[in-house]
Coordinates of C-alpha atoms in Angstrom, one line a residue:
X3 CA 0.0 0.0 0.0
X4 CA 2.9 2.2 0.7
X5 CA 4.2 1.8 -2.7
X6 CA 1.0 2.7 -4.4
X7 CA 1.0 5.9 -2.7
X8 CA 4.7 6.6 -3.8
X9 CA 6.4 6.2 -0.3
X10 CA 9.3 3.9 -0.8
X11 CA 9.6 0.7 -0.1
X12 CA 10.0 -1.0 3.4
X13 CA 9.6 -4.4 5.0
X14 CA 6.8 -4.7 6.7
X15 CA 5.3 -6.5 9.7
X16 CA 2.1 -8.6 8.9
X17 CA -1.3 -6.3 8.8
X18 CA -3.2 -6.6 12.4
X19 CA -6.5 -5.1 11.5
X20 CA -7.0 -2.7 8.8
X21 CA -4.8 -0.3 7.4
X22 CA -6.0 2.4 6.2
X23 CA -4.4 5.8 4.0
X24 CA -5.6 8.5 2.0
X25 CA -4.2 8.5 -1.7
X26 CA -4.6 12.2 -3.7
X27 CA -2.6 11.4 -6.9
X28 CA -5.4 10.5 -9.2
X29 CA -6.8 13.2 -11.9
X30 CA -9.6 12.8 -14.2
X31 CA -10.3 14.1 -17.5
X32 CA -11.6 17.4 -15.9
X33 CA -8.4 17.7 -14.0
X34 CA -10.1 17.1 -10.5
X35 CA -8.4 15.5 -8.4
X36 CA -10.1 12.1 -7.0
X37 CA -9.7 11.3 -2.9
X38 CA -8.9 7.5 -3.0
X39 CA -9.2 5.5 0.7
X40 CA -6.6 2.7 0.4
X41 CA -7.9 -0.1 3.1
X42 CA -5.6 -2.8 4.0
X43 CA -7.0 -6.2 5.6
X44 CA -4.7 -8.1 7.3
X45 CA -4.9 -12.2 6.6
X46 CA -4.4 -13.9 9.7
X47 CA -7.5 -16.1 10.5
X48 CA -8.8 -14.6 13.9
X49 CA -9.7 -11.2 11.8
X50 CA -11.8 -12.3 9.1
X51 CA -15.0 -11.9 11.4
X52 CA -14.5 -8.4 11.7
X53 CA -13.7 -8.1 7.9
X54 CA -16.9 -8.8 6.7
X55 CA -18.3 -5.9 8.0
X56 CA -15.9 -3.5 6.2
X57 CA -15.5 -5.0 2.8
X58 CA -18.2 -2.9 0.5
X59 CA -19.5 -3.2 -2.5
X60 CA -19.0 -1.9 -6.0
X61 CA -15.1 -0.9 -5.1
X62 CA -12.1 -2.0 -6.3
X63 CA -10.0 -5.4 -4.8
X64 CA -6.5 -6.1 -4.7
X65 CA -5.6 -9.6 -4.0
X66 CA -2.1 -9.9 -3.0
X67 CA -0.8 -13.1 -3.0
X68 CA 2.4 -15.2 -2.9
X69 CA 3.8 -16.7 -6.3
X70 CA 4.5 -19.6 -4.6
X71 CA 1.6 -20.5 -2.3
X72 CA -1.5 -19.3 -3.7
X73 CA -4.2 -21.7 -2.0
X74 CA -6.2 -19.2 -0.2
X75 CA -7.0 -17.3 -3.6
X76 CA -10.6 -19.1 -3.8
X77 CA -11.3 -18.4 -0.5
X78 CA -10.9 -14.9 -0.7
X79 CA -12.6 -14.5 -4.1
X80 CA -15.5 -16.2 -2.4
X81 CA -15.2 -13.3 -0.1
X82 CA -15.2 -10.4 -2.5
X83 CA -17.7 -12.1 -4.7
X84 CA -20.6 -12.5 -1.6
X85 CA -19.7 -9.3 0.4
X86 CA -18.2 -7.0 -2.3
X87 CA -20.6 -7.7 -4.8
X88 CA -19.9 -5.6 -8.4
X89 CA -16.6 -4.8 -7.4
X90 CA -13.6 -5.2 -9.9
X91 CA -10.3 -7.9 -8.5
X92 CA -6.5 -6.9 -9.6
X93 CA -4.7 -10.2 -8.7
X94 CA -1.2 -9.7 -7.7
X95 CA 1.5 -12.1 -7.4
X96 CA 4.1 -10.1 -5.5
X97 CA 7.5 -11.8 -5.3
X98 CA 10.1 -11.2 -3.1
X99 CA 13.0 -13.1 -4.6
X100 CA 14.4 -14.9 -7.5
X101 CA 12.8 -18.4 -6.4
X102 CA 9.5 -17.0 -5.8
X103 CA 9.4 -15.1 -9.3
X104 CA 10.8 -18.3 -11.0
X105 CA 8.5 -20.9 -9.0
X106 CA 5.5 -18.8 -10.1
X107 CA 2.9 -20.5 -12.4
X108 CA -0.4 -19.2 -13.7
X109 CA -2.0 -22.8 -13.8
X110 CA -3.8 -22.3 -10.1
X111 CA -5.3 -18.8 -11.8
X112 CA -6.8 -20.5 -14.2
X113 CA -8.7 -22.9 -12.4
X114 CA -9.9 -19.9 -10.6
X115 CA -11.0 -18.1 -13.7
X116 CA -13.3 -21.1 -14.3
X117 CA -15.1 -20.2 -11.5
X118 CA -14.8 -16.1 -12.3
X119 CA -14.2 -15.7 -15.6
X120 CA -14.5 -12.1 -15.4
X121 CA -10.8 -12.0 -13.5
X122 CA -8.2 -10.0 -15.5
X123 CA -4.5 -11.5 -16.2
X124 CA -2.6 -11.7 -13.4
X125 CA 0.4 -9.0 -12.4
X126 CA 3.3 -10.5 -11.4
X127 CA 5.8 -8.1 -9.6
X128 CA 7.5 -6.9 -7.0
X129 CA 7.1 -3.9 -4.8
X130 CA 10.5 -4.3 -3.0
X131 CA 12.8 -4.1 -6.4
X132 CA 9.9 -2.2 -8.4
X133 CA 9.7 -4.7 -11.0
X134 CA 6.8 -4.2 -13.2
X135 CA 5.2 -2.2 -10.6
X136 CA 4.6 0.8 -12.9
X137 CA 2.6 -1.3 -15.4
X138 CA 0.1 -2.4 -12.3
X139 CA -0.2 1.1 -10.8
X140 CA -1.3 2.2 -14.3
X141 CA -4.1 -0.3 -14.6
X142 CA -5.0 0.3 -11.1
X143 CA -5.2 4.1 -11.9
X144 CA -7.4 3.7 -15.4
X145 CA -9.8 0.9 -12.9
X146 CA -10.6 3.8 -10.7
X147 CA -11.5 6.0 -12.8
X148 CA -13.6 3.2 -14.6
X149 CA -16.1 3.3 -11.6
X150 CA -19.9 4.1 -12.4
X151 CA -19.8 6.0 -9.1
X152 CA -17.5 8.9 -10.3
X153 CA -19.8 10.0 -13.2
X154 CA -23.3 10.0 -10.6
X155 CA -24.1 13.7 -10.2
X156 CA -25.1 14.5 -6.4
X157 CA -26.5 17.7 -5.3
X158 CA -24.2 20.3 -3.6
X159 CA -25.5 20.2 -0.2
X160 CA -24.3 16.4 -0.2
X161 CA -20.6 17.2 -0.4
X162 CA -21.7 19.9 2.3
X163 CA -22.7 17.6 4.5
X164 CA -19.9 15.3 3.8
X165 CA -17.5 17.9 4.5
X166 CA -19.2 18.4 8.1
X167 CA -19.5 15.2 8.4
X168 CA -16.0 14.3 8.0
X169 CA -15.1 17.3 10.7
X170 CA -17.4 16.0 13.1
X171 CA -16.7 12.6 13.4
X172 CA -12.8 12.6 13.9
X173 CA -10.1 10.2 15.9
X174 CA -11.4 12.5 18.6
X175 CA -14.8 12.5 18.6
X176 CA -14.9 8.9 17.8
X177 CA -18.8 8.7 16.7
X178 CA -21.8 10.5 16.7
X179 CA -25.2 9.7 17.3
X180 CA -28.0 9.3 14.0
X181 CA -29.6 12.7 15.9
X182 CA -26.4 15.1 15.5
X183 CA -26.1 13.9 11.8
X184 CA -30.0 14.7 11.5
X185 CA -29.2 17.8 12.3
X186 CA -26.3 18.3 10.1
X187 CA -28.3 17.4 7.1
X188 CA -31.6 19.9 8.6
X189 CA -29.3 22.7 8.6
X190 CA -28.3 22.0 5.1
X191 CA -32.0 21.3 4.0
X192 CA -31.2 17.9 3.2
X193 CA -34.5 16.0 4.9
X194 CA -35.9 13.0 2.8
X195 CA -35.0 10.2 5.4
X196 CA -34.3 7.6 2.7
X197 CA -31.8 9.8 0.7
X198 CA -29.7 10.5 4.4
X199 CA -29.7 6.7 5.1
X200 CA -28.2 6.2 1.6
X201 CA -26.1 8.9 1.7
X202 CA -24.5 7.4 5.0
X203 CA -24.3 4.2 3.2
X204 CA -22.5 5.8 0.7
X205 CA -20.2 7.7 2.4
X206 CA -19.4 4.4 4.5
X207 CA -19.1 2.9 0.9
X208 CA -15.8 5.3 0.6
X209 CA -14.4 4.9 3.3
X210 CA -15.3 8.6 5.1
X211 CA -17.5 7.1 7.8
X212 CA -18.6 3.8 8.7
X213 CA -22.2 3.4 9.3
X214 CA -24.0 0.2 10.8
X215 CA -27.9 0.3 9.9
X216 CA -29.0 -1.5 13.2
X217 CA -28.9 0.3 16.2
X218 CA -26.5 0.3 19.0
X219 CA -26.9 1.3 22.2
X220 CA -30.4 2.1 21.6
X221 CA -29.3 5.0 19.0
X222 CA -27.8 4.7 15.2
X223 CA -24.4 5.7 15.4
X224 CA -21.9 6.9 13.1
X225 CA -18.8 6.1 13.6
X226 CA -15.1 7.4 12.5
X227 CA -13.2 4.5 10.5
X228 CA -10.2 4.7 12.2
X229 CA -11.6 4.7 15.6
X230 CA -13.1 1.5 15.5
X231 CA -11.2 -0.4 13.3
X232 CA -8.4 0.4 16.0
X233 CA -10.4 -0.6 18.7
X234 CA -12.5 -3.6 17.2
X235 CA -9.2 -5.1 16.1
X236 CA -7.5 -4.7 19.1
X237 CA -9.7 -6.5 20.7
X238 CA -9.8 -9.3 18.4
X239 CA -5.6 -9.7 18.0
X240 CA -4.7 -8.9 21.7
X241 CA -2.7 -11.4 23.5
X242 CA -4.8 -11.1 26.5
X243 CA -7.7 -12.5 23.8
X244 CA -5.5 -15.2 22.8
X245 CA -3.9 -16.1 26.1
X246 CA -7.3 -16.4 27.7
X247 CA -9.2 -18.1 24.4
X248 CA -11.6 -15.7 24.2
X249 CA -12.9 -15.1 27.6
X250 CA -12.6 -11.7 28.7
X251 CA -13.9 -9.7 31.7
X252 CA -13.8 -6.0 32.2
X253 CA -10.3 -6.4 33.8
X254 CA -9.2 -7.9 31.2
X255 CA -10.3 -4.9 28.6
X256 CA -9.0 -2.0 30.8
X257 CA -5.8 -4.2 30.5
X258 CA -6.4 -4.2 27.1
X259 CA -6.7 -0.3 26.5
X260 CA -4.5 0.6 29.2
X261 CA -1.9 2.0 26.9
X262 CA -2.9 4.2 23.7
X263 CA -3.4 2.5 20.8
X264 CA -1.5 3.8 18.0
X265 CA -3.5 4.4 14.5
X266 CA -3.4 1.5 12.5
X267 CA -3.1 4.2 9.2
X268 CA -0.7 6.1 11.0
X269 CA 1.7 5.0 13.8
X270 CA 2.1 9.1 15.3
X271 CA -1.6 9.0 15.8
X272 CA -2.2 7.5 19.6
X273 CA -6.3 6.9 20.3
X274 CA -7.3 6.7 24.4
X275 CA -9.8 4.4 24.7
X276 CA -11.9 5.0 27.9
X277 CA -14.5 2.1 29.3
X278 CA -17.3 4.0 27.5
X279 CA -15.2 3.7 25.0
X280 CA -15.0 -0.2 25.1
X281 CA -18.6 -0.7 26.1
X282 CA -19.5 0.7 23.1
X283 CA -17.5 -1.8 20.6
X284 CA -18.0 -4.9 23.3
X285 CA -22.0 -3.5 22.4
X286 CA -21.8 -3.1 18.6
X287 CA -19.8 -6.4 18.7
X288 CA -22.3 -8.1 20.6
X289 CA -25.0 -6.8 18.7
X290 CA -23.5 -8.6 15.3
X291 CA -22.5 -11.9 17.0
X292 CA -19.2 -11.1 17.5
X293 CA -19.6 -11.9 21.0
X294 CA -21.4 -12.4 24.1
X295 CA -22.2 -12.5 27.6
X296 CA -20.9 -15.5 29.2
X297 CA -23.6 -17.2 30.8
X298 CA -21.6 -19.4 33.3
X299 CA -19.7 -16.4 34.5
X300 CA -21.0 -13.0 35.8
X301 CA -19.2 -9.6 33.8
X302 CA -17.5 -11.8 31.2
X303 CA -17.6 -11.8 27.8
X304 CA -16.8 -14.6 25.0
X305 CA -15.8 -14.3 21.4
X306 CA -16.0 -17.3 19.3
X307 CA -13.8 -16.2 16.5
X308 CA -10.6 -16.7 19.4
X309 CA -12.0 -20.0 21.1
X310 CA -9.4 -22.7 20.6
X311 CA -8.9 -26.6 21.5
X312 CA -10.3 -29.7 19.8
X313 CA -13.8 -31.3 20.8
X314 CA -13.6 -32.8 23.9
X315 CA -13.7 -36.4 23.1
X316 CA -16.5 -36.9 25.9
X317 CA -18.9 -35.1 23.3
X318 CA -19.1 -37.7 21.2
X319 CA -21.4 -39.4 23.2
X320 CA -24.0 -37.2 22.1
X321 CA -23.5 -38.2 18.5
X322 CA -25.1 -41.8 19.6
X323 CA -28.5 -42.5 19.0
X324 CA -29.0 -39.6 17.1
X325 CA -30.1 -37.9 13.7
X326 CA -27.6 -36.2 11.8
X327 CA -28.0 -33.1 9.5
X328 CA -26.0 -31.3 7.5
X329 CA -25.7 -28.0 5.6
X330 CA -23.7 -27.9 2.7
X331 CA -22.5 -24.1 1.3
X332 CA -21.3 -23.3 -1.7
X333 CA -18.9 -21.1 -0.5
X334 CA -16.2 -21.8 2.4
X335 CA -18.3 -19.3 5.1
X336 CA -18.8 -22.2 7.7
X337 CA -16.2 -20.6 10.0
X338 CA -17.9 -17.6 9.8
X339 CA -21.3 -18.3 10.2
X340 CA -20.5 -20.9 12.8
X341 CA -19.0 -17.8 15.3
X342 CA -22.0 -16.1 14.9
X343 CA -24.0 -19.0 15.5
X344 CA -22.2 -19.7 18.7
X345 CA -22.7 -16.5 20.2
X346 CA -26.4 -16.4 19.3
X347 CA -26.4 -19.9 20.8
X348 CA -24.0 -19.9 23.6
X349 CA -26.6 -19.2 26.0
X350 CA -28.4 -22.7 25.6
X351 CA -25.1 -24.7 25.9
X352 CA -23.8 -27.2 28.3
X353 CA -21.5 -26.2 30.7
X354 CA -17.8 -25.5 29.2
X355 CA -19.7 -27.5 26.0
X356 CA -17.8 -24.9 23.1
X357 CA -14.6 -25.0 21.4
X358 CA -13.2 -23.5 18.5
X359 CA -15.2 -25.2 15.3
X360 CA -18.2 -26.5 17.6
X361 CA -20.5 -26.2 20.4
X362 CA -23.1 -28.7 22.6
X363 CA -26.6 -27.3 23.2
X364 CA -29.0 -28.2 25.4
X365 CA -33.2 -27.5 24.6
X366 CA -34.1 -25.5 27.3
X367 CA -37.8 -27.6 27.0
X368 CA -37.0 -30.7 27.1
X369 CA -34.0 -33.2 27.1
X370 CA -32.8 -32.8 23.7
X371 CA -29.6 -32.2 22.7
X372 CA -27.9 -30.9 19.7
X373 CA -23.6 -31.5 18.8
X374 CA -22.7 -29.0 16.0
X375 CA -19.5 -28.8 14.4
X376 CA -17.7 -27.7 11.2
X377 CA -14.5 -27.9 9.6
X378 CA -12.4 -24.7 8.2
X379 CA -12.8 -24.3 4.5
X380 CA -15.1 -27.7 4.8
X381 CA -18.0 -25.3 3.1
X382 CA -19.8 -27.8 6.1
X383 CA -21.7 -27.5 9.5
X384 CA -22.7 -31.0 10.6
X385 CA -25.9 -31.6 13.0
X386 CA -25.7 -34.5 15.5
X387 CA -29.3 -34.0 17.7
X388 CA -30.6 -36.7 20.2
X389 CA -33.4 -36.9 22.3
X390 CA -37.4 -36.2 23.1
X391 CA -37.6 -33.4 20.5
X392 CA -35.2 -34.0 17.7
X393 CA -37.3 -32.4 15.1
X394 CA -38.1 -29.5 17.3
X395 CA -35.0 -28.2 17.9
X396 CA -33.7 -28.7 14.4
X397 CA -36.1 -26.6 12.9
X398 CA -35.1 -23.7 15.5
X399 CA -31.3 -24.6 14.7
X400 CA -31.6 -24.3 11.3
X401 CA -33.6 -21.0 11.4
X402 CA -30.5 -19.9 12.8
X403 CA -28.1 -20.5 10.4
X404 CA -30.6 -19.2 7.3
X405 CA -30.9 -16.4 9.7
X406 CA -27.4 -15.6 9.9
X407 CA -27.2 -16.8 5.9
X408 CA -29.3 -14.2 5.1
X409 CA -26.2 -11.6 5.0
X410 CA -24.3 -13.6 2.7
X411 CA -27.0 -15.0 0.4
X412 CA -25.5 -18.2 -0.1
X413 CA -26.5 -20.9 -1.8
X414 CA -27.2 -24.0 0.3
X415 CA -28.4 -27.7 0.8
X416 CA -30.1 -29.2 3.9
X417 CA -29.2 -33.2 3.9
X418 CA -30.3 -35.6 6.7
X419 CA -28.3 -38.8 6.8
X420 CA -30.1 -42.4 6.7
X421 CA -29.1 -45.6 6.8
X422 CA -29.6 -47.6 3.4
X423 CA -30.9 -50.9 3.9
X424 CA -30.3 -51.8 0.8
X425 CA -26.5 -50.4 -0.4
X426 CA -26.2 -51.2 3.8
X427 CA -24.5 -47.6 4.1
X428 CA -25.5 -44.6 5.5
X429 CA -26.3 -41.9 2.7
X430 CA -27.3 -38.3 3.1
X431 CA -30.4 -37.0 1.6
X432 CA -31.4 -33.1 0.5
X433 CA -34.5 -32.3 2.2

């Protein structure tokens, strides 16, 4: 990202959290300058619940990757494709030396362009010795200034209220409520309610604010970019969150935020976070299924996305005697939507009955119990339920996860396994 933006080259620590710069170099055809927001996710496992709600649509994607280990390339198209929908993908092979430039094949792309055949030729370079850099920040540049969005005409009292906006809600302020931005947009007789929501959507589209459509703490909020990336991610990638496996009590968080946090767009830039301050991410995380209270222990909170360990091999005894279900995506999401579906869930568990890929729940109306489990990148979450009320409490499971589905709009099969008296095997079957 630094190179794009013509600082010179440096190595770099892996990204924790999101990176994010402003990039001013771009002219159109008028000669007006175009504001670019360059937002860097970092790849490390732990983060991608928190990416999904930052990756926009109809935006342009850069997907770094290495020449020489390119697995993950599906996954993350997957990504782009269900949460940045309409967006245009520069794939980049960045090399770093000779054997990664001369190890580098193009056969894994093109399995990948039989699944997106819209994907553009690859760029193979390398930003530390500048080789064919130039040639990729060209393209990048002419991509830009491709986007629909640059030719839509908005009214003047839009970039008005932008402008105030921007002022407003800064690394000191931190976030606003929807009431102060009412007024913004009243003062600048701005006042159909469906043109401000989309205009906050739009602007949250850019990268100016972000803006969640659900309310938090009782009141819409928008919020400054910076600020709670920081503070979201730092969270998330602490070593207090990793040391403990994602239990963490309000000790624990003022442990956490003790020290200023330095910008993750700019290292001079130090944010305080006060306990307000962190009761109001803990909230907007909790209100997302990020987390959630613990219900074994009084002032503690639980986030699934850092639970570790295997299944307890104990557990297994709830797989006898029962029914198994399955639901099969057609994207690898089952890690994500898993998370969220243990926090909503977490609350009807068995004691210490959660680990990292799974949980044990209990029906809170009868004695019924449900195993649920999925593998990373296994596009699989596996039903094992047992009991008075199987079919009950599959129905309410399975609301769940077309609940929580709903976001990604993916496509989907329910099976239930039988046992085939006549191949004598056990087959699954779509229902």
């Amino acid at each position: 990202m630094k190179k794009i933006i013509g600082l010179p080259f440096t190595k770099e620590e892996t990204t924790h959290g999101i990176n994010k710069k402003s990039w001013n170099e771009i002219k159109n055809s008028n000669n007006e300058e175009i504001k670019v927001n360059l937002w860097d996710f970092g790849g490390q496992h732990i983060q991608h619940s928190l990416h999904q709600f930052f990756l926009t649509e109809k935006v342009v994607y850069i997907l770094l990757l290495n020449p020489r280990n390119d697995t993950n390339a599906m996954y993350w198209l997957e990504q782009i494709d269900k949460l940045g929908k309409d967006s245009e993908i520069l794939i980049v092979y960045n090399w770093k030396n000779a054997k990664d430039k001369e190890s580098h094949t193009s056969k894994n792309f093109y399995e990948l362009r039989k699944t997106y055949p819209k994907l553009r030729e690859p760029f193979l370079l390398s930003c530390k010795e500048g080789e064919n850099f130039d040639s990729f920040k060209k393209e990048l540049i002419k991509t830009i200034l491709s986007q629909k969005d640059l030719l839509v005409q908005y009214p003047l009292n839009w970039f008005d209220i932008k402008k105030e906006l921007e002022k407003d809600v800064t690394v000191n302020k931190n976030y606003i409520a929807y009431n102060e931005y009412d007024t913004i947009c009243k003062n600048n007789e701005y006042t159909n309610e469906a043109n401000k929501k989309n205009l906050l959507k739009q602007l949250d589209k850019i990268g100016s604010i972000v803006f969640f459509d659900k309310p938090i703490l009782n009141d819409l909020q928008v919020l400054n970019p910076d600020w709670i990336t920081t503070g979201a991610y730092s969270i998330i990638t602490s070593e207090i969150t990793n040391d403990k496996k994602g239990h963490l009590n309000y000790k624990d968080l003022n442990a956490i935020f003790k020290e200023e946090k330095s910008l993750f767009a700019n290292k001079e830039i130090k944010l305080q976070y006060k306990e307000k301050d962190f009761q109001f991410i803990i909230a907007l995380m909790t209100e997302y299924d990020l987390c959630v209270e613990n219900p074994f222990e009084k002032n503690e909170y639980l986030i699934p996305c850092a639970f570790e360990g295997e299944k307890p091999k104990q557990f297994d005894v709830y797989k006898e005697n029962s029914k198994q279900y399955r639901f099969t995506f057609e994207s690898a999401f089952e890690m994500l939507i898993m998370y969220r579906f243990m926090a909503r869930n977490i609350s009807k568990c068995i004691k210490d009955g959660y680990w990292q890929s799974g949980i044990v729940i209990k029906d809170p109306h009868s004695e019924t119990y449900a195993l649920v489990e999925t593998n990373q990148y296994s596009k699989i979450i596996n039903f094992w339920i047992s009991g008075a009320n199987i079919r009950e409490l599959w129905e309410v499971l399975r609301s769940h996860i077309k609940d929580i589905n709903s976001k990604y709009s993916l496509k989907y099969k329910e099976q239930v396994l039988y046992f085939s008296q006549r191949d004598s095997k056990t087959v699954f079957f779509i229902l």
